[in-house]
């Protein structure tokens, strides 16, 4: 018999587990409870999808996340977060359907974060954790915004009044196979930041390298029947990647505050040296304002082109062109802060699918969100 997962029971169980793992004397005389932070958010979304030669689709979706974050000791933090949705790596959305059926919940984050006191600026993260890579202007050219990574990453930050440097290295697990080679990602990124006008103007630039080991000839990641726009070969009715993925990324971001209103322009470029053609992507965009205080607002716009084998389609933006690569087009969005911790947001995609062909398909997506957090 299928049984609903009791959210309160899970929450209490995690607290008991933390209490057993990290007793009072480890985190200080004040007790472990004073070191625990509980954070969460809920998003209610109405979505319209209009794809050429198909009926217009309307659906309502929710995304709920709740996390517990605490200290194991003075140097190590840990976090555990649960979220709605399926096991899709790029989405924790849950569509409201299925005749009022109970919705799924799973582990969205489970990580430790180590900051050695003798090495200022160094951070080591392991487990299932938030994406550590810098994304100019929150670009989703390579990475979907909801994608959480698995494995380990090392970050080093050095900051002064006018200059900052960040170095990131990681080893990430993608597919573990009992009867063949594993697939994993080795990657590095460096970001330089310049600060002017007493911090009102900031420029960031840098690049990264992302080497997917054992992609060529292996089935598409996560869903072996859905390559998400990437080129494939078919062998015995099985799909397999037709190329390696060795990505080189270059980016820049410039931000200036006009009377406390931030404005950011960004450029993100990626090329895949593991493919001979259809292997580049780029994004240029603008963000103005920030919806944080009641009555504040923000606006964003970007245009991108992403060829078939520029990136792994499974991990790129799951909303643009319906998810994946081989598309181009506009993204327009904005937000307004209605109340404390309550914002109204909207995003509209005007895209084309199949840019490797002479005849592309039109794709439009409208998302209207109510976002709440605590």
XYZ file of C-alpha atoms in Angstrom:
374
model
C 0.000 0.000 0.000
C 1.278 3.431 -0.905
C 1.667 5.585 2.196
C 1.961 9.362 2.369
C 5.189 10.745 3.782
C 4.486 12.574 7.027
C 6.350 15.892 6.733
C 6.248 16.629 10.463
C 7.630 13.189 11.244
C 10.495 13.683 8.806
C 11.287 17.091 10.302
C 11.339 15.784 13.883
C 13.351 12.753 12.819
C 16.055 14.933 11.270
C 16.282 17.020 14.439
C 16.686 13.880 16.550
C 19.380 12.644 14.174
C 21.244 15.944 14.420
C 21.003 15.840 18.215
C 22.530 12.372 18.289
C 25.276 13.207 15.813
C 26.273 16.562 17.276
C 25.769 16.707 21.067
C 25.730 19.936 23.058
C 29.375 20.019 24.027
C 30.475 19.908 20.385
C 28.849 23.163 19.348
C 29.084 24.996 22.639
C 27.425 25.333 25.999
C 24.439 27.188 24.554
C 23.185 23.914 23.066
C 22.806 22.648 19.556
C 19.308 24.056 19.051
C 20.604 27.636 19.100
C 22.875 26.750 16.178
C 20.027 25.394 14.034
C 18.397 27.479 11.312
C 15.231 26.338 9.578
C 14.571 27.944 6.189
C 12.092 27.220 3.468
C 10.050 28.564 0.591
C 6.879 27.887 -1.353
C 6.148 28.844 -4.943
C 2.752 28.620 -6.631
C 2.975 28.893 -10.419
C 0.553 29.098 -13.304
C 2.214 28.172 -16.583
C 1.150 28.455 -20.205
C 3.102 26.582 -22.899
C 2.480 27.254 -26.579
C 4.494 25.020 -28.908
C 4.024 25.157 -32.663
C 1.525 22.598 -34.061
C 0.412 21.571 -30.553
C -2.493 22.623 -28.373
C -1.778 25.355 -25.833
C -1.100 23.793 -22.445
C -2.043 25.296 -19.072
C -0.977 23.883 -15.734
C -0.536 24.897 -12.105
C 2.579 23.797 -10.240
C 4.012 24.060 -6.749
C 7.545 23.973 -5.424
C 8.081 23.587 -1.691
C 11.455 23.358 0.049
C 12.394 23.205 3.719
C 15.912 22.872 5.082
C 17.732 22.506 8.376
C 21.169 24.104 8.609
C 23.460 23.845 11.622
C 27.043 23.516 12.867
C 28.880 20.322 13.669
C 31.618 22.438 15.250
C 33.341 25.783 14.758
C 34.725 24.754 11.371
C 32.060 22.530 9.810
C 28.494 23.408 8.794
C 25.961 20.894 7.546
C 22.691 21.258 5.669
C 19.785 18.966 4.850
C 16.912 20.123 2.652
C 13.783 18.369 1.419
C 11.870 19.422 -1.696
C 8.828 18.504 -3.727
C 8.956 17.130 -7.262
C 10.222 14.085 -9.093
C 13.842 12.981 -9.325
C 14.438 15.349 -12.276
C 17.865 16.915 -11.532
C 16.862 20.308 -12.973
C 13.437 20.774 -11.384
C 11.659 20.403 -8.064
C 8.315 21.496 -9.516
C 5.259 19.371 -8.813
C 2.299 19.619 -11.211
C -1.133 19.737 -9.577
C -2.959 16.779 -11.109
C -3.465 13.063 -10.468
C -6.905 13.428 -8.864
C -5.609 15.033 -5.638
C -2.974 12.355 -5.191
C -0.211 12.714 -2.586
C 2.826 14.505 -4.017
C 6.424 13.355 -3.934
C 9.164 14.683 -1.686
C 12.888 13.931 -1.755
C 16.367 14.966 -0.643
C 17.328 18.212 -2.374
C 20.441 19.022 -0.314
C 22.616 16.948 2.027
C 26.093 18.396 2.472
C 28.906 19.456 4.768
C 30.936 22.650 4.436
C 34.406 22.891 5.963
C 36.231 26.201 6.476
C 39.671 25.723 8.079
C 40.521 28.604 10.403
C 44.210 28.595 9.441
C 43.471 28.939 5.710
C 41.302 32.018 5.403
C 39.142 32.047 2.294
C 39.266 28.275 1.738
C 36.055 26.233 1.699
C 35.493 22.522 1.056
C 31.993 21.257 0.262
C 30.905 17.640 -0.108
C 27.661 15.719 -0.634
C 24.684 17.062 -2.557
C 25.106 20.832 -2.520
C 24.166 24.070 -4.257
C 26.000 24.904 -7.458
C 29.302 26.540 -6.501
C 30.143 27.892 -9.966
C 29.830 31.582 -10.748
C 26.994 32.371 -13.165
C 27.180 35.916 -14.618
C 23.888 37.702 -14.030
C 22.423 34.347 -12.907
C 22.912 33.011 -16.431
C 21.436 29.554 -17.048
C 23.320 28.963 -20.291
C 25.169 25.956 -18.814
C 23.405 25.281 -15.514
C 19.720 25.317 -14.584
C 19.108 27.470 -11.519
C 17.557 24.585 -9.554
C 20.326 22.083 -10.298
C 22.189 20.901 -7.185
C 25.498 19.111 -7.725
C 26.888 15.925 -6.163
C 30.464 15.139 -5.210
C 32.918 17.643 -3.777
C 34.194 21.142 -4.520
C 36.968 23.379 -3.209
C 36.657 27.163 -3.309
C 39.263 29.794 -2.466
C 38.371 33.479 -2.092
C 40.746 36.416 -1.709
C 39.275 39.893 -1.348
C 40.664 43.382 -0.851
C 39.117 46.835 -1.147
C 39.444 47.001 -4.939
C 40.044 43.434 -6.070
C 38.728 39.936 -5.512
C 39.810 36.530 -6.799
C 37.864 33.260 -6.613
C 39.200 29.852 -7.636
C 36.911 26.807 -7.810
C 37.757 23.166 -8.456
C 35.429 20.174 -8.282
C 35.001 16.479 -8.890
C 31.338 15.606 -9.453
C 29.672 12.219 -9.769
C 27.133 11.827 -12.597
C 26.559 8.106 -13.248
C 27.951 5.151 -11.284
C 27.768 1.924 -13.308
C 28.387 -1.549 -11.930
C 29.215 -3.137 -15.285
C 30.995 -0.319 -17.191
C 32.940 2.888 -16.676
C 31.540 5.632 -14.485
C 30.703 9.106 -15.800
C 31.925 12.090 -13.824
C 32.800 15.764 -14.212
C 36.175 17.356 -13.528
C 36.006 21.125 -13.577
C 37.636 24.389 -12.603
C 36.710 28.049 -12.717
C 38.433 31.346 -11.925
C 36.742 34.700 -11.360
C 38.375 38.101 -10.943
C 36.387 41.017 -9.519
C 37.221 44.726 -9.671
C 35.541 47.294 -7.400
C 35.241 51.022 -8.195
C 33.418 54.127 -6.928
C 33.438 53.018 -3.308
C 31.808 49.738 -4.244
C 29.063 51.198 -6.456
C 30.632 49.745 -9.614
C 31.784 46.129 -9.846
C 33.155 44.166 -12.783
C 33.639 40.397 -12.790
C 35.272 38.346 -15.525
C 36.782 34.909 -15.882
C 36.401 31.460 -17.333
C 36.029 27.793 -16.626
C 36.698 24.305 -17.948
C 34.247 21.415 -17.565
C 35.415 17.961 -18.660
C 32.732 15.260 -18.719
C 34.587 11.945 -18.496
C 32.858 9.022 -20.265
C 30.069 10.779 -22.134
C 30.836 9.753 -25.752
C 29.140 6.430 -26.510
C 27.219 6.368 -23.219
C 23.473 6.800 -22.795
C 22.120 10.313 -22.075
C 22.413 11.272 -18.428
C 19.372 10.860 -16.161
C 16.884 9.850 -18.901
C 18.491 7.447 -21.374
C 15.644 7.995 -23.867
C 15.760 11.812 -23.825
C 18.966 13.499 -25.060
C 17.517 16.999 -24.425
C 18.673 18.346 -27.786
C 22.146 16.750 -27.857
C 23.349 14.734 -30.873
C 22.980 10.975 -30.456
C 23.695 7.723 -32.240
C 21.321 4.770 -32.137
C 22.648 1.268 -31.451
C 20.269 -1.645 -30.860
C 17.466 0.834 -30.167
C 19.563 2.506 -27.466
C 20.549 6.162 -27.571
C 24.140 7.244 -26.916
C 25.915 10.597 -26.969
C 27.593 11.201 -30.326
C 30.229 13.541 -28.871
C 32.418 14.174 -25.892
C 31.758 17.242 -23.766
C 34.811 19.314 -22.887
C 33.414 22.767 -22.240
C 35.320 26.037 -22.153
C 33.420 29.001 -20.705
C 34.259 32.729 -20.828
C 32.123 35.375 -19.115
C 31.881 38.922 -17.836
C 29.454 40.830 -15.627
C 29.299 44.559 -14.808
C 27.090 46.052 -12.087
C 26.502 49.694 -11.139
C 24.140 51.178 -8.560
C 22.031 54.167 -9.671
C 20.542 55.754 -6.525
C 20.564 52.350 -4.820
C 19.019 50.636 -7.860
C 21.451 47.990 -9.170
C 21.845 47.478 -12.916
C 23.776 44.514 -14.309
C 24.823 43.590 -17.815
C 26.252 40.141 -18.496
C 27.774 38.036 -21.250
C 28.300 34.275 -21.114
C 29.992 32.178 -23.824
C 30.632 28.437 -24.012
C 32.210 26.134 -26.600
C 32.562 22.362 -26.564
C 35.940 21.194 -27.896
C 34.658 17.604 -27.746
C 32.406 18.216 -30.773
C 33.446 19.311 -34.267
C 30.330 21.336 -35.057
C 27.163 22.782 -33.503
C 29.234 23.278 -30.376
C 28.860 26.888 -29.211
C 26.445 28.899 -27.127
C 26.188 32.456 -25.875
C 23.936 34.657 -23.777
C 23.759 38.422 -23.340
C 21.440 40.101 -20.877
C 20.418 42.886 -18.513
C 19.047 42.981 -14.962
C 17.731 46.144 -13.259
C 16.490 46.537 -9.690
C 16.038 43.980 -6.930
C 12.732 42.875 -5.404
C 13.594 42.698 -1.700
C 11.940 45.467 0.311
C 8.166 45.966 0.136
C 7.354 47.929 -3.008
C 10.687 47.214 -4.691
C 10.912 45.696 -8.156
C 13.239 44.074 -10.662
C 13.386 43.510 -14.416
C 15.501 41.152 -16.488
C 16.026 40.355 -20.150
C 18.358 38.037 -22.000
C 18.854 36.604 -25.448
C 20.717 33.370 -26.064
C 21.652 30.893 -28.767
C 22.591 27.378 -27.713
C 23.674 24.877 -30.371
C 23.009 21.138 -30.102
C 26.270 20.048 -28.511
C 27.449 23.186 -26.744
C 26.514 21.813 -23.291
C 24.827 18.808 -21.683
C 21.147 19.493 -22.352
C 19.957 17.715 -19.211
C 21.720 20.228 -16.947
C 20.933 23.471 -18.812
C 17.897 25.717 -18.318
C 14.800 23.495 -18.106
C 12.416 26.352 -19.042
C 14.161 27.829 -22.088
C 12.811 26.223 -25.332
C 11.167 23.524 -23.177
C 14.475 22.348 -21.741
C 17.764 21.433 -23.394
C 19.879 22.710 -26.277
C 19.384 23.466 -29.993
C 17.405 26.661 -29.451
C 17.551 30.427 -29.447
C 15.428 33.307 -28.286
C 14.355 35.799 -25.661
C 13.612 35.624 -21.954
C 11.771 38.564 -20.337
C 10.949 38.679 -16.656
C 10.203 40.835 -13.658
C 9.241 40.795 -9.998
C 7.486 42.974 -7.444
C 7.792 42.633 -3.664
C 4.193 42.583 -2.406
C 4.767 41.921 1.302
C 7.555 40.825 3.561
C 8.902 37.509 2.188
C 6.178 37.568 -0.499
C 6.858 38.407 -4.146
C 4.989 38.293 -7.436
C 7.106 37.208 -10.409
C 6.532 36.642 -14.097
C 8.671 35.259 -16.941
C 7.978 35.007 -20.661
C 10.040 32.944 -23.112
C 9.887 33.578 -26.868
C 12.094 30.881 -28.393
C 12.820 28.826 -31.483
C 13.627 25.110 -31.387
C 15.768 23.266 -33.943
C 18.259 25.940 -34.984
C 20.349 23.253 -36.712
C 17.606 23.069 -39.364
C 16.236 25.514 -41.921
C 12.742 25.337 -40.409
C 12.561 26.041 -36.671
C 9.582 25.517 -34.364
C 8.157 28.404 -32.344
C 8.002 27.947 -28.579
C 6.436 30.317 -26.054
C 6.166 29.867 -22.296
C 4.571 32.188 -19.721
C 5.132 31.665 -15.998
C 3.297 33.644 -13.306
C 4.550 32.988 -9.769
C 3.659 33.799 -6.195
C 6.764 33.191 -4.077
C 6.831 33.003 -0.306
C 9.698 32.204 2.045
C 10.495 31.922 5.722
